[in-house]
mmCIF file of C-alpha atoms in Angstrom:
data_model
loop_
_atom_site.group_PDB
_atom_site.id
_atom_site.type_symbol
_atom_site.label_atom_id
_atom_site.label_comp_id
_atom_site.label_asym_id
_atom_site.label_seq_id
_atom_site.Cartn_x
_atom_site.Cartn_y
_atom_site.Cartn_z
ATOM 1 C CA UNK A 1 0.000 0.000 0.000
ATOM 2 C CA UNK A 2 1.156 4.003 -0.364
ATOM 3 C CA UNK A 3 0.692 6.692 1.621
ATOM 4 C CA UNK A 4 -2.543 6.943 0.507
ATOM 5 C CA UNK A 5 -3.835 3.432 1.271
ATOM 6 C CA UNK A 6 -3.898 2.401 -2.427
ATOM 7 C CA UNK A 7 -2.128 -0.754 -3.707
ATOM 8 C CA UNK A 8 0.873 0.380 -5.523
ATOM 9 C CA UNK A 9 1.090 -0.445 -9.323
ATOM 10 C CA UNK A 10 3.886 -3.505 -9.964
ATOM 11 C CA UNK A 11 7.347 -2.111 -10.716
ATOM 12 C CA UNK A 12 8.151 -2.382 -14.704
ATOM 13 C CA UNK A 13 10.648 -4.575 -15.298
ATOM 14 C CA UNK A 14 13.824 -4.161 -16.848
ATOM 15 C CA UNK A 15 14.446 -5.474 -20.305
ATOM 16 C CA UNK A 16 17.187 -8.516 -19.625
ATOM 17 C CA UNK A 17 20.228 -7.602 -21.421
ATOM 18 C CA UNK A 18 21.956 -9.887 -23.872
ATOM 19 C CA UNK A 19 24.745 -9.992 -21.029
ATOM 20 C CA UNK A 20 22.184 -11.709 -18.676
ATOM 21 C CA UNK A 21 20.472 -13.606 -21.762
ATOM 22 C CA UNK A 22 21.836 -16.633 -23.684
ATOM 23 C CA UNK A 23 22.918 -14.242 -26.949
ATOM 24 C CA UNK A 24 21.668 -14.618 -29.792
ATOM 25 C CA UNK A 25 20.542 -17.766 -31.468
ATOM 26 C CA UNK A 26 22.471 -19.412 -33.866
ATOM 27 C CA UNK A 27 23.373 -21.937 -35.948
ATOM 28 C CA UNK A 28 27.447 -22.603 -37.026
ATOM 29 C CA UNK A 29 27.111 -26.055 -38.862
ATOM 30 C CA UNK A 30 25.750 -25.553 -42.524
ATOM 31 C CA UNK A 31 27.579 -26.203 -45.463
ATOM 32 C CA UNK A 32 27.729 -23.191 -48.162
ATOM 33 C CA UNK A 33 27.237 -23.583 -51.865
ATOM 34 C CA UNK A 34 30.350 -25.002 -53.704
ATOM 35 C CA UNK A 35 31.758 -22.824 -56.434
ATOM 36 C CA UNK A 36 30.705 -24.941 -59.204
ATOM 37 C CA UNK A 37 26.765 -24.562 -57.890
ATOM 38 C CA UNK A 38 27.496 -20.903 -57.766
ATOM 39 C CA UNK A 39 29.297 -20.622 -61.586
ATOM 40 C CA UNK A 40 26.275 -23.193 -63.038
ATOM 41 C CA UNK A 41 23.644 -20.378 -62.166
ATOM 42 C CA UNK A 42 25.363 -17.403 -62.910
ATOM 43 C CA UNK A 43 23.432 -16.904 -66.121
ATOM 44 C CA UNK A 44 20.076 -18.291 -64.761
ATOM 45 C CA UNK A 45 17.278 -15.970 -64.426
ATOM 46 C CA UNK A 46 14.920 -15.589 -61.135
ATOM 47 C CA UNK A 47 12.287 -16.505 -63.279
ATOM 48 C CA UNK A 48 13.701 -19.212 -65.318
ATOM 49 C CA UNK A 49 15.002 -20.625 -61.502
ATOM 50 C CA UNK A 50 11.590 -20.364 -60.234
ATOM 51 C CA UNK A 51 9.905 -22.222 -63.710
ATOM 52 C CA UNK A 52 12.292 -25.237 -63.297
ATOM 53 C CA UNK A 53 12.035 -25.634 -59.422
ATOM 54 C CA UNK A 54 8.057 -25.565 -60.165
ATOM 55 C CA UNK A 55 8.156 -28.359 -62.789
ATOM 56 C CA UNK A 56 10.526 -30.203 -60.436
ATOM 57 C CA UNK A 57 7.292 -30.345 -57.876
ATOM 58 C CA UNK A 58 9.052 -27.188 -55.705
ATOM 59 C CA UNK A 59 6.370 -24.396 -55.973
ATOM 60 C CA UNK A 60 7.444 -21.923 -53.002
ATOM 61 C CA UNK A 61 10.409 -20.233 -54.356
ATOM 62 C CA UNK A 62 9.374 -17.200 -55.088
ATOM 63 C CA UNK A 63 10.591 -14.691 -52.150
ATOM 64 C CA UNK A 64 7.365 -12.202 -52.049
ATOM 65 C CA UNK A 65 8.026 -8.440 -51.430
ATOM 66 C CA UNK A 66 11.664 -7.353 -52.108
ATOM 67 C CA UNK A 67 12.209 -5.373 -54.816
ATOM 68 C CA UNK A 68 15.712 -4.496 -56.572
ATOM 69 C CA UNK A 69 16.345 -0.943 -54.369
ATOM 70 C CA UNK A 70 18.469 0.387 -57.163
ATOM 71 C CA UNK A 71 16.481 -1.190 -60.690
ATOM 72 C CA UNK A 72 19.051 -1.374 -63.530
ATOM 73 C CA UNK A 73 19.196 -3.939 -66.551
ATOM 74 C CA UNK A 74 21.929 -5.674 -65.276
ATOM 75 C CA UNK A 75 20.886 -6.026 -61.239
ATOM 76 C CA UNK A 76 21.755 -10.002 -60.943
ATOM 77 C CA UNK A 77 23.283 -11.798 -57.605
ATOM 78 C CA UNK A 78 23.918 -15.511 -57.503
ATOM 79 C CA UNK A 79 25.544 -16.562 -54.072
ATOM 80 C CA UNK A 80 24.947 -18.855 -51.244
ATOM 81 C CA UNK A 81 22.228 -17.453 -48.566
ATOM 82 C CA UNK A 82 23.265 -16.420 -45.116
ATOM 83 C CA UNK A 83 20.420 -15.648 -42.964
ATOM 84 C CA UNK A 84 19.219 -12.956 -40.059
ATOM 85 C CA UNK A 85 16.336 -13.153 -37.805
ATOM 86 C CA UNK A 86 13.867 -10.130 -36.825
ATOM 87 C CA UNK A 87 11.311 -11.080 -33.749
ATOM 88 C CA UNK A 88 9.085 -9.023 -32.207
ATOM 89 C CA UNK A 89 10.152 -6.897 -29.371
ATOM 90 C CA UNK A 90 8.414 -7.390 -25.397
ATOM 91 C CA UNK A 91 9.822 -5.405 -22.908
ATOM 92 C CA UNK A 92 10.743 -8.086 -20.519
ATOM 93 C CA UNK A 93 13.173 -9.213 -23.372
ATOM 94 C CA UNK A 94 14.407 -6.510 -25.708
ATOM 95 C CA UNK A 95 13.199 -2.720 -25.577
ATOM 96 C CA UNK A 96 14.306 -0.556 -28.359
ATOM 97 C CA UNK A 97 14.418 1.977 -25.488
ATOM 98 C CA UNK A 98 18.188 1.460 -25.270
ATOM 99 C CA UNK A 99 18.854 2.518 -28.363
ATOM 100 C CA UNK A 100 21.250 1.510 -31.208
ATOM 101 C CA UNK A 101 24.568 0.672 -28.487
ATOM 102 C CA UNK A 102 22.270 -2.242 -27.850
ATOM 103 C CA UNK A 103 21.720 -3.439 -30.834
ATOM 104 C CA UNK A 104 25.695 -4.272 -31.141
ATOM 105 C CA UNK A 105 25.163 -7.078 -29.096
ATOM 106 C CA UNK A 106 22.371 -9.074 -31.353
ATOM 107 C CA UNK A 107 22.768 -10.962 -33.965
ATOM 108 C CA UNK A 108 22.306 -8.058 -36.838
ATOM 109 C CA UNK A 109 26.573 -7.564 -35.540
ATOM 110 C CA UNK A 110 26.981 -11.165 -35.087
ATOM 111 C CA UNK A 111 25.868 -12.297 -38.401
ATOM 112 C CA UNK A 112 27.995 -9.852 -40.256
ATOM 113 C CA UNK A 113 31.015 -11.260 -38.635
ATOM 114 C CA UNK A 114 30.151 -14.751 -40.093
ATOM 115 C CA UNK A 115 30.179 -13.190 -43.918
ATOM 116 C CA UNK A 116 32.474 -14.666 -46.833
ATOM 117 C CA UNK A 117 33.363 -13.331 -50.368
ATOM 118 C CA UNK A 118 30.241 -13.915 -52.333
ATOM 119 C CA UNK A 119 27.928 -14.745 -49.662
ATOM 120 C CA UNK A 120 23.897 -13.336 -49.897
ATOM 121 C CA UNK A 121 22.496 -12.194 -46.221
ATOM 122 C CA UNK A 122 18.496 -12.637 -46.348
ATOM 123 C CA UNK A 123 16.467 -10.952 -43.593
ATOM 124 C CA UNK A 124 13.386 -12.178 -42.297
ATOM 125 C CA UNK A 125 11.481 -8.855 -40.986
ATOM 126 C CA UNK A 126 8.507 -9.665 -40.995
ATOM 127 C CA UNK A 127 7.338 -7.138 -44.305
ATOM 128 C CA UNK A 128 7.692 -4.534 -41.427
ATOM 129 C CA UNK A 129 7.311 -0.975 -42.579
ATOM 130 C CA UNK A 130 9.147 0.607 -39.338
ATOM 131 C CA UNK A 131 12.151 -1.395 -39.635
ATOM 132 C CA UNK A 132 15.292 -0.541 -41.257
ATOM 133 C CA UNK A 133 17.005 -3.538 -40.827
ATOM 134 C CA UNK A 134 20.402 -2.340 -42.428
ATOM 135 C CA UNK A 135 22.171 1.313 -42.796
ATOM 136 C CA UNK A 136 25.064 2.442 -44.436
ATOM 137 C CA UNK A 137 27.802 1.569 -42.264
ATOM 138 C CA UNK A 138 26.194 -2.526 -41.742
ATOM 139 C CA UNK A 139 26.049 -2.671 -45.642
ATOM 140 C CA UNK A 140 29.445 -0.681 -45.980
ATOM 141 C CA UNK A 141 30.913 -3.235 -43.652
ATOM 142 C CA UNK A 142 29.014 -6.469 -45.772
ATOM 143 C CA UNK A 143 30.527 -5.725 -48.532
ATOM 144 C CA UNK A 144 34.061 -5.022 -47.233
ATOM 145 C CA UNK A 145 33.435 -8.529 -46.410
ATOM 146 C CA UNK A 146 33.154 -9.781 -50.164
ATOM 147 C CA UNK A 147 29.305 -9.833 -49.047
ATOM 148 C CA UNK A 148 27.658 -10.046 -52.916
ATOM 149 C CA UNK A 149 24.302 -9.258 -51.948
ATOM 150 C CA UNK A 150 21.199 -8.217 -49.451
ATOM 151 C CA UNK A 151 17.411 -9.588 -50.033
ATOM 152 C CA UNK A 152 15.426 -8.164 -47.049
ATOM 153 C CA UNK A 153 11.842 -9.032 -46.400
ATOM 154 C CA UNK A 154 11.372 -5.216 -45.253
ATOM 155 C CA UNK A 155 13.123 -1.871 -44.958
ATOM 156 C CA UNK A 156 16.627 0.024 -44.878
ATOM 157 C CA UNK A 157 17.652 3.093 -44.408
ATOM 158 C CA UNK A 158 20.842 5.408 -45.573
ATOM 159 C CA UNK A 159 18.969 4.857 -49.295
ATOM 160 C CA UNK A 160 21.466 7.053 -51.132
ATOM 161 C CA UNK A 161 24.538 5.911 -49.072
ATOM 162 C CA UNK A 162 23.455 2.309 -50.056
ATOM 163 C CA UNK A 163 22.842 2.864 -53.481
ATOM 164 C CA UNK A 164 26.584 4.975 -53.627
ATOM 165 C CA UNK A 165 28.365 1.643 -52.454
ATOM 166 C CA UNK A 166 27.019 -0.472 -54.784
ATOM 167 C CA UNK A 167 26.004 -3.513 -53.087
ATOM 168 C CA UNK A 168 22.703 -5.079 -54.787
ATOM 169 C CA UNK A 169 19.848 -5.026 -52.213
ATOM 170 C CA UNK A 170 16.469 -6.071 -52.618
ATOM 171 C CA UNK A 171 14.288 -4.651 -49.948
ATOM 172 C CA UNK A 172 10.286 -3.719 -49.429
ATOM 173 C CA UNK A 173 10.963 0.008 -49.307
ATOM 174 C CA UNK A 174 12.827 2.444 -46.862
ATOM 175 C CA UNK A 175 12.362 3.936 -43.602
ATOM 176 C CA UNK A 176 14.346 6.545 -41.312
ATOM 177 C CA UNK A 177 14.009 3.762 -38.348
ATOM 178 C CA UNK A 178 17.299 1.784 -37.486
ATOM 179 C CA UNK A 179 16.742 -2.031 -36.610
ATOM 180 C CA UNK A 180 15.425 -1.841 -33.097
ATOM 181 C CA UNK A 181 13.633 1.308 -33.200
ATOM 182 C CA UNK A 182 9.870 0.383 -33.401
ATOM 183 C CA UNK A 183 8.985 -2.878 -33.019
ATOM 184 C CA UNK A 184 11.217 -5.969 -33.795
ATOM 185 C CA UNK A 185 15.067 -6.663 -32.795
ATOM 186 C CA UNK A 186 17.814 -9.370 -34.476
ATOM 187 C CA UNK A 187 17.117 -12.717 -32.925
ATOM 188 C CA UNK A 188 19.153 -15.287 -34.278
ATOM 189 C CA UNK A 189 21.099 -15.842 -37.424
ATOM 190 C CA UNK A 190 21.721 -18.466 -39.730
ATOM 191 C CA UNK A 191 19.102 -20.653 -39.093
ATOM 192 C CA UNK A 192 15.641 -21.333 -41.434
ATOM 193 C CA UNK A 193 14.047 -18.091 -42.064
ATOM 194 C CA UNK A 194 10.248 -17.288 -43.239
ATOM 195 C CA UNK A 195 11.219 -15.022 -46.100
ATOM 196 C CA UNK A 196 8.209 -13.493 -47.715
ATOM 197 C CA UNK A 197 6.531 -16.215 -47.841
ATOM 198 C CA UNK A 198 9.290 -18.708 -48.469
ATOM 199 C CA UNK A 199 11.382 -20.886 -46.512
ATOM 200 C CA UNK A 200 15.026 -20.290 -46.934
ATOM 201 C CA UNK A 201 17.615 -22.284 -44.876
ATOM 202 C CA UNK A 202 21.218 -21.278 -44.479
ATOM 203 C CA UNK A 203 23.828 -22.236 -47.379
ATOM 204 C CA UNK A 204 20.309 -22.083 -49.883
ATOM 205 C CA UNK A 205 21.718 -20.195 -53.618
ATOM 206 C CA UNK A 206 19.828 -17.440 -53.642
ATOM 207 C CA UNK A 207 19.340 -15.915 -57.666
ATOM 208 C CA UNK A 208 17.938 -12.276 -57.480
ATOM 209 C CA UNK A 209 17.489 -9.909 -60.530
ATOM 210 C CA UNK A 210 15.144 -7.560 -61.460
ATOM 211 C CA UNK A 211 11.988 -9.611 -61.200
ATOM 212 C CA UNK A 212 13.015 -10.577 -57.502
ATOM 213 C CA UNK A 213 14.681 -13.280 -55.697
ATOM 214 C CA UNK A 214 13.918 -17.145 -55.600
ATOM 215 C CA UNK A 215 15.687 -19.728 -52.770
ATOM 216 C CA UNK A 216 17.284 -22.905 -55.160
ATOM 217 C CA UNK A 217 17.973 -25.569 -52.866
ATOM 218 C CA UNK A 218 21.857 -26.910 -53.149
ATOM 219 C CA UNK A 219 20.635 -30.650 -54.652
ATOM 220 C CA UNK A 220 18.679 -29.004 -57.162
ATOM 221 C CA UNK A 221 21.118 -26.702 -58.737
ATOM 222 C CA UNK A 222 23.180 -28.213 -61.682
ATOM 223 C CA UNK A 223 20.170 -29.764 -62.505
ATOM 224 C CA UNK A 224 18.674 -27.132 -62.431
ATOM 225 C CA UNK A 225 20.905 -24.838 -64.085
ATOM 226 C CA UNK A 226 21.651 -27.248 -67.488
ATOM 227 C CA UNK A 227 18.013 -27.000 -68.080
ATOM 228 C CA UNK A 228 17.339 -23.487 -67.753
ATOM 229 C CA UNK A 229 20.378 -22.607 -69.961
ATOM 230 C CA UNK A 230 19.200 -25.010 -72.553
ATOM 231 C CA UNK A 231 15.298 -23.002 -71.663
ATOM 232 C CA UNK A 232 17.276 -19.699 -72.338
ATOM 233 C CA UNK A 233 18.889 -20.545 -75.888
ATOM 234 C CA UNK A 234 15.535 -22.161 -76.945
ATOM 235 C CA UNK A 235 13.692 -18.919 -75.525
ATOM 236 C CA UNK A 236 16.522 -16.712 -77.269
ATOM 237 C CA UNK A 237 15.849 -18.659 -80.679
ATOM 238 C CA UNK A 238 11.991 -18.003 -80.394
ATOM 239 C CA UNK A 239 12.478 -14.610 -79.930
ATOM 240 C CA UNK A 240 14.766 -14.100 -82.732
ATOM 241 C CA UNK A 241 12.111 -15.621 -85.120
ATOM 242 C CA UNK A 242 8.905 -13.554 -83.348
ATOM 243 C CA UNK A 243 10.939 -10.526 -83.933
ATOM 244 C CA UNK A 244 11.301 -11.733 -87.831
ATOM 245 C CA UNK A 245 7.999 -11.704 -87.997
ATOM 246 C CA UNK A 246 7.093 -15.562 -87.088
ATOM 247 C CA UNK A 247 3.902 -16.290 -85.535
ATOM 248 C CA UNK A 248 3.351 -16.367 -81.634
ATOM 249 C CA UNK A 249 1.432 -20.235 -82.195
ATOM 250 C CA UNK A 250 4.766 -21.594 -84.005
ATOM 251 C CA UNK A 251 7.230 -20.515 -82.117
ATOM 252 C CA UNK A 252 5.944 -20.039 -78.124
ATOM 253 C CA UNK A 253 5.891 -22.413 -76.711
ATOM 254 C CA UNK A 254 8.643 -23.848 -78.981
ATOM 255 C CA UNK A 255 7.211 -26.943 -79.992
ATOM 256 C CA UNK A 256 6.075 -28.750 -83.260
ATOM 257 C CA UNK A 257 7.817 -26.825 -86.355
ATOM 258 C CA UNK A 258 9.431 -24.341 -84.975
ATOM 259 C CA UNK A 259 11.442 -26.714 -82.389
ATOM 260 C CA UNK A 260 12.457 -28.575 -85.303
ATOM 261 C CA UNK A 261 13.458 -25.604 -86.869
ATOM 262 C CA UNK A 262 15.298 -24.522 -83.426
ATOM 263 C CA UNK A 263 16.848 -28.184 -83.548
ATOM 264 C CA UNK A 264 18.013 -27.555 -87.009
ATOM 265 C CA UNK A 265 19.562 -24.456 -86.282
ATOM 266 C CA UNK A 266 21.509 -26.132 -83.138
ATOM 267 C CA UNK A 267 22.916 -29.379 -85.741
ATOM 268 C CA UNK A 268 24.036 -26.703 -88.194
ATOM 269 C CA UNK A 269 25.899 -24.404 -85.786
#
């Protein structure tokens, strides 16, 4: 009771710092994309990647929401997925009351430690709009790392900065927030993320242009790969002969006469 005989109100409780906590979650024992995976789908489209997973029976690819923050013809990242966890802040377990100093102690510093040369970090935020899960000096520091690229399932910030250094990122949009501003904070790192609307597990290939970004799963990607290059050249062929003047029916789909004819061409080269 106070001094006025009323029951006083439960003290708030301090958020636990990651000192008193466990740290953040991780996970240290996946394998990364070998080179060859890596060199096979360097000239594989996102959508081409996401039309052969589909016919191979694996229809979630497709990593909904990030677009290409700087759009240019040639925006294209293969690499092998490294991953970073946003969770929901409670104030019992991470405030974003102690501002940015804390935020060196989660796993948005710890995962950027772990990067190699050609490496892709995907962030799981949750589509948040109040979020900017990287800045300028994070993404300055990825790619001093050899980091290739950034596919974030919400917001940055430091736009301009970003753009100025280069690195490819694929985002939702952009906010002024940093990462534990509003309402999530970096949980864990490289373990299986929820990536607009996609599973993507650490060491995944990750192939991002300008129509987005699509998770390739390491057993599927030479595979993969010789059949969308061979899709490519047969695509390249029909468009050749649709800009000649051929008709849509005989040569797209490329079947009947016009595969023949693309068949043909291929004996004769």
């Amino acid at each position: 009771m106070n001094a006025n005989g009323h029951r006083a109100a439960p003290a708030a409780a301090e958020p636990q710092t990651y000192e008193a906590m466990a740290g953040p979650l991780a996970e240290t024992s996946f394998t990364r994309p070998t080179a060859q995976m890596v060199t096979a789908l360097s000239d594989v489209s996102a959508a081409t990647a996401c039309a052969k997973l589909h016919q191979m029976g694996v229809t979630r690819t497709f990593i909904d929401g990030p677009v290409p923050l700087h759009r240019t013809p040639d925006v294209h990242v293969v690499g092998g997925a490294v991953t970073l966890q946003f969770l929901p802040q409670r104030e019992d377990v991470f405030s974003g009351a102690a501002q940015e100093d804390a935020e060196r102690k989660t796993a948005l510093w710890r995962v950027l430690e772990t990067i190699r040369p050609g490496d892709v970090l995907v962030v799981s935020a949750q589509a948040s709009h109040f979020t900017g899960c990287l800045g300028d000096m994070l993404v300055r520091y990825f790619k001093l790392r050899g980091g290739a690229g950034i596919v974030v399932d919400g917001r940055v910030r430091d736009a301009q900065r970003i753009r100025a250094l280069g690195v490819p990122v694929w985002c939702t949009g952009v906010t002024p927030h940093y990462a534990s501003q509003t309402e999530l904070f970096p949980y864990a790192f490289n373990v299986p993320v929820g990536v607009g609307g996609t599973l993507v597990t650490p060491g995944d290939l990750i192939v991002a242009d300008e129509d987005g970004a699509v998770a390739v799963p390491q057993q599927r990607a030479i595979a993969i790969a010789e059949d969308a290059l061979a899709h490519q050249d047969r695509e390249a062929f029909a468009r050749h002969r649709l800009d000649a003047g051929g008709r849509l029916s005989d040569y797209y789909p490329l079947t009947g006469r016009g595969l023949d004819e693309y068949l043909a061409s291929r004996s004769a080269d």
